[in-house]
Amino acid sequence: MRRIPLLLACLWAFSWFVAQPAWARGIQYGQARAVVVRVCDGDTVVVDIPEFPDIIGKSIRIRLAGVDAPELRDPDPALRRAAQAAKAAMAALLPPGTDVTLQNIRRDKYFRLDADIRVGDRDVATSLGLPPVP
């Protein structure tokens, strides 16, 4: 008798974890002002969002929406060099302490935070000239 409620609870938990990223991807969370802490790679930065509580607004990784820069740990040396160049370009545009605006904040298919990042009136993705994700 006790197995049925346990089984139902397990099925509910499993379905929530599987389905949640699918419905969460479509939600946009608006915009927020942020301050760059550091650049991780050519398409990811760590920011502080002062208007959010520290637990959700301190040292938060944000992926640059619509951009897929090469990976720093790629086995191909040419792609690693391209990744270093992309990171250097991002770091030049977004040094620590830079005030940015995160627009169209949302979750991607891996449940990471994606956003359009703007410095003043400039879109970072456009400024970097990185290829859009298909």
PDB file of C-alpha atoms in Angstrom:
ATOM      1  CA  MET A   1       0.000   0.000   0.000  1.00  0.00           C
ATOM      2  CA  ARG A   2       2.759   2.484   0.891  1.00  0.00           C
ATOM      3  CA  ARG A   3       4.561   1.819  -2.397  1.00  0.00           C
ATOM      4  CA  ILE A   4       1.961   3.571  -4.555  1.00  0.00           C
ATOM      5  CA  PRO A   5       2.334   7.055  -2.945  1.00  0.00           C
ATOM      6  CA  LEU A   6       6.122   6.667  -3.021  1.00  0.00           C
ATOM      7  CA  LEU A   7       6.005   5.611  -6.664  1.00  0.00           C
ATOM      8  CA  LEU A   8       3.741   8.550  -7.519  1.00  0.00           C
ATOM      9  CA  ALA A   9       6.047  10.968  -5.705  1.00  0.00           C
ATOM     10  CA  CYS A  10       9.063   9.597  -7.583  1.00  0.00           C
ATOM     11  CA  LEU A  11       7.251   9.844 -10.916  1.00  0.00           C
ATOM     12  CA  TRP A  12       6.191  13.418 -10.152  1.00  0.00           C
ATOM     13  CA  ALA A  13       9.752  14.431  -9.171  1.00  0.00           C
ATOM     14  CA  PHE A  14      11.223  12.797 -12.270  1.00  0.00           C
ATOM     15  CA  SER A  15       8.698  14.446 -14.585  1.00  0.00           C
ATOM     16  CA  TRP A  16       9.315  17.852 -12.960  1.00  0.00           C
ATOM     17  CA  PHE A  17      13.084  17.608 -13.505  1.00  0.00           C
ATOM     18  CA  VAL A  18      12.654  16.423 -17.089  1.00  0.00           C
ATOM     19  CA  ALA A  19       9.910  18.862 -18.087  1.00  0.00           C
ATOM     20  CA  GLN A  20      10.980  21.965 -16.184  1.00  0.00           C
ATOM     21  CA  PRO A  21      13.805  23.086 -18.466  1.00  0.00           C
ATOM     22  CA  ALA A  22      11.446  22.797 -21.439  1.00  0.00           C
ATOM     23  CA  TRP A  23       8.874  25.199 -20.027  1.00  0.00           C
ATOM     24  CA  ALA A  24      11.448  27.433 -18.348  1.00  0.00           C
ATOM     25  CA  ARG A  25      13.275  28.100 -21.633  1.00  0.00           C
ATOM     26  CA  GLY A  26      10.339  30.048 -23.035  1.00  0.00           C
ATOM     27  CA  ILE A  27      10.082  32.466 -20.101  1.00  0.00           C
ATOM     28  CA  GLN A  28      11.867  35.795 -20.330  1.00  0.00           C
ATOM     29  CA  TYR A  29      12.688  37.543 -17.085  1.00  0.00           C
ATOM     30  CA  GLY A  30      13.020  41.102 -18.362  1.00  0.00           C
ATOM     31  CA  GLN A  31      16.136  43.129 -17.734  1.00  0.00           C
ATOM     32  CA  ALA A  32      18.493  44.074 -14.936  1.00  0.00           C
ATOM     33  CA  ARG A  33      21.463  46.322 -14.364  1.00  0.00           C
ATOM     34  CA  ALA A  34      24.643  44.400 -13.546  1.00  0.00           C
ATOM     35  CA  VAL A  35      28.333  44.914 -12.898  1.00  0.00           C
ATOM     36  CA  VAL A  36      30.932  42.689 -14.566  1.00  0.00           C
ATOM     37  CA  VAL A  37      33.057  40.677 -12.132  1.00  0.00           C
ATOM     38  CA  ARG A  38      35.096  38.732 -14.705  1.00  0.00           C
ATOM     39  CA  VAL A  39      35.041  37.230 -18.175  1.00  0.00           C
ATOM     40  CA  CYS A  40      35.012  33.414 -18.236  1.00  0.00           C
ATOM     41  CA  ASP A  41      35.380  32.856 -21.975  1.00  0.00           C
ATOM     42  CA  GLY A  42      34.242  34.299 -25.288  1.00  0.00           C
ATOM     43  CA  ASP A  43      30.534  33.979 -24.529  1.00  0.00           C
ATOM     44  CA  THR A  44      30.223  33.915 -20.715  1.00  0.00           C
ATOM     45  CA  VAL A  45      30.690  36.557 -18.017  1.00  0.00           C
ATOM     46  CA  VAL A  46      30.246  36.590 -14.257  1.00  0.00           C
ATOM     47  CA  VAL A  47      28.238  39.539 -12.967  1.00  0.00           C
ATOM     48  CA  ASP A  48      26.821  40.970  -9.767  1.00  0.00           C
ATOM     49  CA  ILE A  49      23.229  42.195  -9.938  1.00  0.00           C
ATOM     50  CA  PRO A  50      23.019  44.757  -7.117  1.00  0.00           C
ATOM     51  CA  GLU A  51      19.209  44.938  -7.034  1.00  0.00           C
ATOM     52  CA  PHE A  52      18.901  41.177  -6.398  1.00  0.00           C
ATOM     53  CA  PRO A  53      19.612  39.469  -3.061  1.00  0.00           C
ATOM     54  CA  ASP A  54      23.162  38.083  -2.879  1.00  0.00           C
ATOM     55  CA  ILE A  55      21.986  34.479  -3.042  1.00  0.00           C
ATOM     56  CA  ILE A  56      20.691  35.003  -6.604  1.00  0.00           C
ATOM     57  CA  GLY A  57      22.501  38.163  -7.695  1.00  0.00           C
ATOM     58  CA  LYS A  58      26.114  37.727  -6.588  1.00  0.00           C
ATOM     59  CA  SER A  59      28.714  36.199  -8.951  1.00  0.00           C
ATOM     60  CA  ILE A  60      26.145  34.918 -11.457  1.00  0.00           C
ATOM     61  CA  ARG A  61      27.297  33.407 -14.762  1.00  0.00           C
ATOM     62  CA  ILE A  62      25.540  34.876 -17.797  1.00  0.00           C
ATOM     63  CA  ARG A  63      25.897  33.467 -21.307  1.00  0.00           C
ATOM     64  CA  LEU A  64      25.766  35.925 -24.164  1.00  0.00           C
ATOM     65  CA  ALA A  65      22.506  35.042 -25.937  1.00  0.00           C
ATOM     66  CA  GLY A  66      22.752  33.896 -29.524  1.00  0.00           C
ATOM     67  CA  VAL A  67      26.536  33.455 -29.444  1.00  0.00           C
ATOM     68  CA  ASP A  68      28.579  30.270 -29.516  1.00  0.00           C
ATOM     69  CA  ALA A  69      32.267  31.093 -29.049  1.00  0.00           C
ATOM     70  CA  PRO A  70      34.888  28.347 -29.370  1.00  0.00           C
ATOM     71  CA  GLU A  71      35.683  26.439 -26.186  1.00  0.00           C
ATOM     72  CA  LEU A  72      38.919  27.093 -24.278  1.00  0.00           C
ATOM     73  CA  ARG A  73      39.407  23.343 -23.692  1.00  0.00           C
ATOM     74  CA  ASP A  74      38.786  22.207 -27.252  1.00  0.00           C
ATOM     75  CA  PRO A  75      41.166  19.447 -28.365  1.00  0.00           C
ATOM     76  CA  ASP A  76      41.872  21.308 -31.631  1.00  0.00           C
ATOM     77  CA  PRO A  77      44.738  23.805 -31.098  1.00  0.00           C
ATOM     78  CA  ALA A  78      43.331  26.181 -33.728  1.00  0.00           C
ATOM     79  CA  LEU A  79      39.984  26.322 -31.931  1.00  0.00           C
ATOM     80  CA  ARG A  80      41.741  26.865 -28.591  1.00  0.00           C
ATOM     81  CA  ARG A  81      43.570  29.866 -30.103  1.00  0.00           C
ATOM     82  CA  ALA A  82      40.272  31.192 -31.466  1.00  0.00           C
ATOM     83  CA  ALA A  83      38.729  30.720 -28.003  1.00  0.00           C
ATOM     84  CA  GLN A  84      41.571  32.689 -26.396  1.00  0.00           C
ATOM     85  CA  ALA A  85      41.069  35.478 -28.959  1.00  0.00           C
ATOM     86  CA  ALA A  86      37.317  35.527 -28.263  1.00  0.00           C
ATOM     87  CA  LYS A  87      37.949  35.706 -24.514  1.00  0.00           C
ATOM     88  CA  ALA A  88      40.472  38.532 -24.983  1.00  0.00           C
ATOM     89  CA  ALA A  89      37.984  40.488 -27.126  1.00  0.00           C
ATOM     90  CA  MET A  90      35.254  40.000 -24.535  1.00  0.00           C
ATOM     91  CA  ALA A  91      37.624  41.014 -21.712  1.00  0.00           C
ATOM     92  CA  ALA A  92      38.629  44.168 -23.611  1.00  0.00           C
ATOM     93  CA  LEU A  93      34.975  45.118 -24.072  1.00  0.00           C
ATOM     94  CA  LEU A  94      33.861  44.109 -20.549  1.00  0.00           C
ATOM     95  CA  PRO A  95      36.638  44.736 -18.014  1.00  0.00           C
ATOM     96  CA  PRO A  96      35.790  44.144 -14.335  1.00  0.00           C
ATOM     97  CA  GLY A  97      33.597  46.902 -12.937  1.00  0.00           C
ATOM     98  CA  THR A  98      31.841  47.655 -16.232  1.00  0.00           C
ATOM     99  CA  ASP A  99      28.155  48.518 -15.812  1.00  0.00           C
ATOM    100  CA  VAL A 100      26.034  46.483 -18.209  1.00  0.00           C
ATOM    101  CA  THR A 101      22.354  45.931 -18.877  1.00  0.00           C
ATOM    102  CA  LEU A 102      21.075  42.368 -19.144  1.00  0.00           C
ATOM    103  CA  GLN A 103      18.052  42.212 -21.433  1.00  0.00           C
ATOM    104  CA  ASN A 104      15.755  39.330 -22.332  1.00  0.00           C
ATOM    105  CA  ILE A 105      17.096  37.213 -19.465  1.00  0.00           C
ATOM    106  CA  ARG A 106      16.058  33.574 -19.902  1.00  0.00           C
ATOM    107  CA  ARG A 107      17.161  29.978 -19.350  1.00  0.00           C
ATOM    108  CA  ASP A 108      18.725  27.987 -22.181  1.00  0.00           C
ATOM    109  CA  LYS A 109      18.248  24.291 -22.856  1.00  0.00           C
ATOM    110  CA  TYR A 110      20.930  23.465 -20.266  1.00  0.00           C
ATOM    111  CA  PHE A 111      19.149  25.701 -17.703  1.00  0.00           C
ATOM    112  CA  ARG A 112      21.933  28.310 -17.787  1.00  0.00           C
ATOM    113  CA  LEU A 113      21.097  32.025 -17.759  1.00  0.00           C
ATOM    114  CA  ASP A 114      21.267  33.656 -21.188  1.00  0.00           C
ATOM    115  CA  ALA A 115      20.839  37.353 -21.828  1.00  0.00           C
ATOM    116  CA  ASP A 116      21.446  40.058 -24.369  1.00  0.00           C
ATOM    117  CA  ILE A 117      24.209  42.153 -22.827  1.00  0.00           C
ATOM    118  CA  ARG A 118      24.467  45.856 -23.526  1.00  0.00           C
ATOM    119  CA  VAL A 119      27.152  48.376 -22.572  1.00  0.00           C
ATOM    120  CA  GLY A 120      25.498  51.766 -22.831  1.00  0.00           C
ATOM    121  CA  ASP A 121      23.726  51.655 -26.179  1.00  0.00           C
ATOM    122  CA  ARG A 122      26.009  48.968 -27.686  1.00  0.00           C
ATOM    123  CA  ASP A 123      25.027  45.314 -27.993  1.00  0.00           C
ATOM    124  CA  VAL A 124      28.013  43.182 -26.916  1.00  0.00           C
ATOM    125  CA  ALA A 125      27.350  40.313 -29.347  1.00  0.00           C
ATOM    126  CA  THR A 126      27.212  42.695 -32.285  1.00  0.00           C
ATOM    127  CA  SER A 127      30.321  44.554 -31.086  1.00  0.00           C
ATOM    128  CA  LEU A 128      32.285  41.306 -30.837  1.00  0.00           C
ATOM    129  CA  GLY A 129      31.186  40.082 -34.253  1.00  0.00           C
ATOM    130  CA  LEU A 130      30.778  36.526 -32.963  1.00  0.00           C
ATOM    131  CA  PRO A 131      28.764  34.123 -35.125  1.00  0.00           C
ATOM    132  CA  PRO A 132      25.129  33.636 -34.076  1.00  0.00           C
ATOM    133  CA  VAL A 133      23.994  30.230 -32.886  1.00  0.00           C
ATOM    134  CA  PRO A 134      21.928  28.515 -35.611  1.00  0.00           C
TER     135      PRO A 134
END
